[in-house]
Coordinates of N, CA and C in Angstrom, one line a residue:
X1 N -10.4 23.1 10.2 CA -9.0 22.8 10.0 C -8.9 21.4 9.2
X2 N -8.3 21.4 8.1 CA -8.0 20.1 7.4 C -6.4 20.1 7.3
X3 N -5.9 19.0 6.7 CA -4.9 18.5 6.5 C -4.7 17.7 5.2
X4 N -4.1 17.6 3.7 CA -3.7 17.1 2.8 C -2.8 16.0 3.0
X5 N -3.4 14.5 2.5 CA -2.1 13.5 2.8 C -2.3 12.9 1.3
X6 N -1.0 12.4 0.8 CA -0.8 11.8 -0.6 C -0.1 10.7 0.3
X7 N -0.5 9.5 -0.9 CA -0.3 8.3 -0.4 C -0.6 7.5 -1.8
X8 N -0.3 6.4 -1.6 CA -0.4 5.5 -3.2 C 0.4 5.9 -4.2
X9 N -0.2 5.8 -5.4 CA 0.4 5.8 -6.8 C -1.0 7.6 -7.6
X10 N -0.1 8.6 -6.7 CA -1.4 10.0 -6.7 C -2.2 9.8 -6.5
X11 N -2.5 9.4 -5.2 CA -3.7 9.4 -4.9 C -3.7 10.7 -3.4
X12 N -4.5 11.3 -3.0 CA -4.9 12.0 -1.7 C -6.0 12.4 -1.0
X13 N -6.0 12.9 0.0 CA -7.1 12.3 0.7 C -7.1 13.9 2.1
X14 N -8.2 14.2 2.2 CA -8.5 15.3 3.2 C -8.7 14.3 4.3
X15 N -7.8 15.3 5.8 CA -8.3 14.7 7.0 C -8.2 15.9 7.7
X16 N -9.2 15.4 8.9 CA -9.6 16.5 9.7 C -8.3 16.0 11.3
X17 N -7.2 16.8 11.6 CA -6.7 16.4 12.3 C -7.1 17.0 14.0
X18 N -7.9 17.2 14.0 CA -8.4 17.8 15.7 C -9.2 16.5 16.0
X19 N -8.2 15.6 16.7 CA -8.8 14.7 17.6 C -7.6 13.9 18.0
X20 N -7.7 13.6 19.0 CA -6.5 12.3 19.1 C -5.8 11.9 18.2
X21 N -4.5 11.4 18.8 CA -3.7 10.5 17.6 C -3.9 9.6 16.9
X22 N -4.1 9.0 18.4 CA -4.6 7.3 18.3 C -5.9 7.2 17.2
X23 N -6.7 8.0 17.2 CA -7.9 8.2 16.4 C -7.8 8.8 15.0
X24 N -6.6 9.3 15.1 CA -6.3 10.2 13.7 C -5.2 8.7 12.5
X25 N -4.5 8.1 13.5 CA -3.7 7.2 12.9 C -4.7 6.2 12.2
X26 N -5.8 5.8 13.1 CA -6.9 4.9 12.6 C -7.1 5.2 11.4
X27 N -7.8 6.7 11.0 CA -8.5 7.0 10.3 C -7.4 6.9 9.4
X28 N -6.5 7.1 9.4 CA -5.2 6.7 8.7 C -4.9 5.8 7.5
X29 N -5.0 4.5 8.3 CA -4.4 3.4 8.1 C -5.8 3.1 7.4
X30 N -7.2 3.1 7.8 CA -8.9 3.2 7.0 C -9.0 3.6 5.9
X31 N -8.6 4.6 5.7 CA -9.2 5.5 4.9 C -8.0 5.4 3.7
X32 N -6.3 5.2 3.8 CA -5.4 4.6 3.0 C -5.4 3.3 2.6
X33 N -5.7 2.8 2.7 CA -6.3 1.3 2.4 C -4.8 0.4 3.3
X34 N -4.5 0.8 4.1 CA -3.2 0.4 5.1 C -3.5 -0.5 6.1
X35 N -2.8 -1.8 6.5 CA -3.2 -2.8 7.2 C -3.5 -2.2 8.7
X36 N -3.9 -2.9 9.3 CA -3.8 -2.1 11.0 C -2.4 -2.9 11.6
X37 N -1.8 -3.6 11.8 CA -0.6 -4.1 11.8 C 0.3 -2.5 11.2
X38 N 0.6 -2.5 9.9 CA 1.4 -1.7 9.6 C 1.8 -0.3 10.5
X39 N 2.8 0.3 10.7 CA 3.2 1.5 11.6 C 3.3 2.3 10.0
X40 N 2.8 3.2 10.6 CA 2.6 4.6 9.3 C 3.0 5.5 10.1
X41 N 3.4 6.7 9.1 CA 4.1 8.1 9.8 C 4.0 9.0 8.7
X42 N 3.9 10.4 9.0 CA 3.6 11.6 7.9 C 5.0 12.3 7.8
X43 N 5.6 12.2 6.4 CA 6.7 13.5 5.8 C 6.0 14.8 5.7
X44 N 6.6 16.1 5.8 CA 6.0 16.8 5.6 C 6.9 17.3 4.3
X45 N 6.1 18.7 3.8 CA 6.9 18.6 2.5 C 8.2 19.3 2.3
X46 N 8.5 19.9 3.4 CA 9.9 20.5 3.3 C 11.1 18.7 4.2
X47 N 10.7 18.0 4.4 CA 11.1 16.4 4.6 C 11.2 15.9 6.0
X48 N 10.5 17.0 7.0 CA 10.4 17.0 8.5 C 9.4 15.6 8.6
X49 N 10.2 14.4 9.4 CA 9.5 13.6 10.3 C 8.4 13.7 11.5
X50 N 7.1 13.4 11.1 CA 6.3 13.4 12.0 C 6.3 12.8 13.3
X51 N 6.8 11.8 13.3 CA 7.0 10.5 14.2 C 5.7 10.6 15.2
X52 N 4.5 9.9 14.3 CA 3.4 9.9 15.2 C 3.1 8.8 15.8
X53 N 4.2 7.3 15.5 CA 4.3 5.9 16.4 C 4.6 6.8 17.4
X54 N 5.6 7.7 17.8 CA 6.2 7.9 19.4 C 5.1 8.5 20.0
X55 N 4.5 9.2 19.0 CA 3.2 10.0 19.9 C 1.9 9.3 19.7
X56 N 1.6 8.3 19.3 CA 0.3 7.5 19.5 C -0.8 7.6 20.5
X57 N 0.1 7.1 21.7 CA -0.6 6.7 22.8 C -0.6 8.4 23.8
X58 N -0.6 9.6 23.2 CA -0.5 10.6 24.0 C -2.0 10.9 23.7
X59 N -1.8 11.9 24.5 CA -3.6 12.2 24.9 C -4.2 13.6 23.9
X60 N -2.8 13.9 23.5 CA -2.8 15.3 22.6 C -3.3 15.2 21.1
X61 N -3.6 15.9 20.9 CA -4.3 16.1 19.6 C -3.5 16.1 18.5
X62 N -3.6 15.1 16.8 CA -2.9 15.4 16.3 C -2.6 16.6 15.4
X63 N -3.7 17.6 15.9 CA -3.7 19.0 15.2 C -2.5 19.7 16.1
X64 N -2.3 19.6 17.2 CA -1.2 20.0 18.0 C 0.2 20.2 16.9
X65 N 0.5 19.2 15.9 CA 1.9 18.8 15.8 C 2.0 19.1 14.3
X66 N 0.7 19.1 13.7 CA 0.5 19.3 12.0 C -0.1 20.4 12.0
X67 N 0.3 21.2 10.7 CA -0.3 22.5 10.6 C -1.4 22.7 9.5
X68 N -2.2 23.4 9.9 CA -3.4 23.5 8.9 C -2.9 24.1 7.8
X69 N -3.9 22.8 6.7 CA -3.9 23.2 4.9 C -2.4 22.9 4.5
X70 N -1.9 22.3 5.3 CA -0.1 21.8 4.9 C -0.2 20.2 4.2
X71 N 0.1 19.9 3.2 CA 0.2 18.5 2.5 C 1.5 18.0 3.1
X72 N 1.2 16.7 3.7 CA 2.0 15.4 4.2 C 1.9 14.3 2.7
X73 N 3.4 13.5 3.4 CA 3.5 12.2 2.6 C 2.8 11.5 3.8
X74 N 2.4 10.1 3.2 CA 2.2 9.0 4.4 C 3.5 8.1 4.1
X75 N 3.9 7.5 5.0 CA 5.3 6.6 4.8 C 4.9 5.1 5.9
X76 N 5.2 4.0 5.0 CA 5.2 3.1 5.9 C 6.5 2.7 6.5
X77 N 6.3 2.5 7.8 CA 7.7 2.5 8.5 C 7.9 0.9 8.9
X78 N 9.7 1.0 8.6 CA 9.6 -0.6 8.4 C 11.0 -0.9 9.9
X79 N 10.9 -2.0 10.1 CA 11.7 -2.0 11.9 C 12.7 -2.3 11.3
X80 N 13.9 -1.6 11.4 CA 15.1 -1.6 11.0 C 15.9 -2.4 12.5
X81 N 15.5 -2.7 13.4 CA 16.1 -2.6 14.6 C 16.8 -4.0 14.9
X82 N 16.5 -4.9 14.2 CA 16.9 -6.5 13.9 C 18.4 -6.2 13.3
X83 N 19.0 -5.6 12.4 CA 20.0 -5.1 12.1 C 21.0 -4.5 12.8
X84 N 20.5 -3.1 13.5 CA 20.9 -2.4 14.7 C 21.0 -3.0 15.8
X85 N 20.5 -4.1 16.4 CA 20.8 -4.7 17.6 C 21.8 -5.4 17.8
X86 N 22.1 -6.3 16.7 CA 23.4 -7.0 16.8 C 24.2 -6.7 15.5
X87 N 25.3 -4.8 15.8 CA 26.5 -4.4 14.7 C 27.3 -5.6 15.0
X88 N 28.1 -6.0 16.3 CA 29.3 -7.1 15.9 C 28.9 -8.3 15.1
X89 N 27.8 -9.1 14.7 CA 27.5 -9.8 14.3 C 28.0 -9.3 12.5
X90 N 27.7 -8.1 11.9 CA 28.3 -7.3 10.8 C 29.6 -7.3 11.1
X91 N 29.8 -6.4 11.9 CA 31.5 -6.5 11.4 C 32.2 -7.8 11.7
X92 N 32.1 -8.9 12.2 CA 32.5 -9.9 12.6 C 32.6 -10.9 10.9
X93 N 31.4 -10.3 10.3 CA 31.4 -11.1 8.7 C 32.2 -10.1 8.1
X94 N 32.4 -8.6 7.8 CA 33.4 -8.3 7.4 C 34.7 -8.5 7.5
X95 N 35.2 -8.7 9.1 CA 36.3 -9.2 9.3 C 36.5 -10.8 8.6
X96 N 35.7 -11.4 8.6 CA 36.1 -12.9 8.0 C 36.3 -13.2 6.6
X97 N 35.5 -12.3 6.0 CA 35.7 -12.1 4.4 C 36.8 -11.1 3.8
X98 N 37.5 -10.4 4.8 CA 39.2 -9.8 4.8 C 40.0 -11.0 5.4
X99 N 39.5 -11.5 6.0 CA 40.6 -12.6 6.8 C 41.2 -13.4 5.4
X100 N 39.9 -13.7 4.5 CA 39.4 -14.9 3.7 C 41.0 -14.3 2.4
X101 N 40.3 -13.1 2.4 CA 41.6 -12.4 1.1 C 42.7 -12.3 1.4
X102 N 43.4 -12.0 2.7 CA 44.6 -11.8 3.3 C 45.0 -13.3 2.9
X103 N 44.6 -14.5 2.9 CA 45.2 -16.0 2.9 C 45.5 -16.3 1.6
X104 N 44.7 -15.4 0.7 CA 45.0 -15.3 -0.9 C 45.7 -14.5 -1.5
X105 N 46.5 -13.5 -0.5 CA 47.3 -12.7 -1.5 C 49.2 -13.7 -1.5
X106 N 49.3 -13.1 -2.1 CA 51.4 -13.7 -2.5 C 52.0 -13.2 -1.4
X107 N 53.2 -13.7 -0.9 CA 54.0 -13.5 0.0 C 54.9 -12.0 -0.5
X108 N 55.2 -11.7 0.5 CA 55.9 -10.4 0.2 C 56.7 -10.3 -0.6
X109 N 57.7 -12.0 -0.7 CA 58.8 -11.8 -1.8 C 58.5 -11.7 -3.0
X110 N 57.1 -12.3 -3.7 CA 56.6 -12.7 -4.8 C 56.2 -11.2 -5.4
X111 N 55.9 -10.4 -4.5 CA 55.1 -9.2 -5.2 C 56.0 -8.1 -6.5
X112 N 55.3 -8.3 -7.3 CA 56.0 -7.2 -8.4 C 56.6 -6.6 -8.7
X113 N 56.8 -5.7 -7.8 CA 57.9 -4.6 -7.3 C 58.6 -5.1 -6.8
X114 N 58.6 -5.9 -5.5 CA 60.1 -6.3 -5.1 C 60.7 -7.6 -5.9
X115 N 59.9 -8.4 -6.8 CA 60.5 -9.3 -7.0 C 61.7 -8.9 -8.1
X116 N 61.9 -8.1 -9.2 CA 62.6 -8.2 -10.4 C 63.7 -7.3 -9.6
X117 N 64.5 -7.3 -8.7 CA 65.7 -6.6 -8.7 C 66.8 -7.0 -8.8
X118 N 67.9 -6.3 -9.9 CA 68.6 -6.7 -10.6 C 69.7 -7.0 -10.1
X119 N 70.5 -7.6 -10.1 CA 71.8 -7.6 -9.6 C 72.7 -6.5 -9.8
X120 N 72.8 -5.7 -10.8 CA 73.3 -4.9 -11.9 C 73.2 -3.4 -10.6
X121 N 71.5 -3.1 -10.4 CA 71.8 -2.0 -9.3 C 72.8 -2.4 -7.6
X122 N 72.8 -3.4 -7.4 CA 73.8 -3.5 -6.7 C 75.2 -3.7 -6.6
X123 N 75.5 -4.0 -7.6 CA 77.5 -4.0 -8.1 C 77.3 -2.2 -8.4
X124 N 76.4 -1.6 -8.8 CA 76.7 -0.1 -9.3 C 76.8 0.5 -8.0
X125 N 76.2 0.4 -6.9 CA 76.3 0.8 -5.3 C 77.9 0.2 -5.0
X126 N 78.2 -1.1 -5.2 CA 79.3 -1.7 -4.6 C 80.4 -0.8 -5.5
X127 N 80.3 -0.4 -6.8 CA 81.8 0.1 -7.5 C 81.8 1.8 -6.7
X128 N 80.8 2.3 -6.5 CA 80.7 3.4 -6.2 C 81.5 3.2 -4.8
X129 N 81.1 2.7 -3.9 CA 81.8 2.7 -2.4 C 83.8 2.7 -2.5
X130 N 83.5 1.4 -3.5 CA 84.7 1.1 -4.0 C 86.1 2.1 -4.2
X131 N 85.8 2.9 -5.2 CA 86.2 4.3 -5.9 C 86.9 5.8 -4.9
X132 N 85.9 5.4 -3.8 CA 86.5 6.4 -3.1 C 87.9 6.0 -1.7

């Protein structure tokens, strides 16, 4: 049983996935020229997530989860979660940067539309009432 992974700038590489995860990721991160720090994870080619960080530390095999003679991407995974942890701190800067434009627009009377109205349409309302 082998398994095809592309990684780099075309580059790929045969692995044999019948052993541990933990031992398959190794060979991974080895054999890709990938830091051991870095968290790596396999696409497959129809765009299904491997997510082999959540399965790392299981005792199962990573042939369990990948299918033989099937080509993976390798993807470095990057911690989004500094972002996600604190949303109100985002929307709290959107709100301040609307606050900032609301102080800068013209007062209601100034605006375009209401400002030019003529005197002329309101004597034509007043003669009309008038008349009858």
């Amino acid at each position: 049983m082998f398994i095809t992974v592309k990684f780099g700038e075309d580059q790929k590489e045969i692995f044999n996935p019948n052993c541990r995860i933990i031992n398959f990721i190794h060979s991974l991160k080895e054999r890709c020229n990938c830091k051991e720090e870095v968290c790596i994870d396999l696409l497959d080619e129809s765009g299904a997530l491997m997510n082999l960080s959540e399965r790392e530390n299981s005792p199962d095999f990573a042939s369990s989860f990948l299918k033989e003679r099937h080509r993976y991407i390798l993807l470095k995974v990057i911690n989004v979660l500094q972002k996600l942890s604190n949303p109100q701190r985002d929307r709290e800067r959107k709100n301040c940067v609307s606050r900032k434009g609301r102080q800068h627009k013209e007062p209601p009377s100034t605006h375009p539309h209401t400002k030019n109205k003529t005197p002329s349409t309101s004597k034509k309302n007043s003669n009309i009432n008038h008349r009858t």
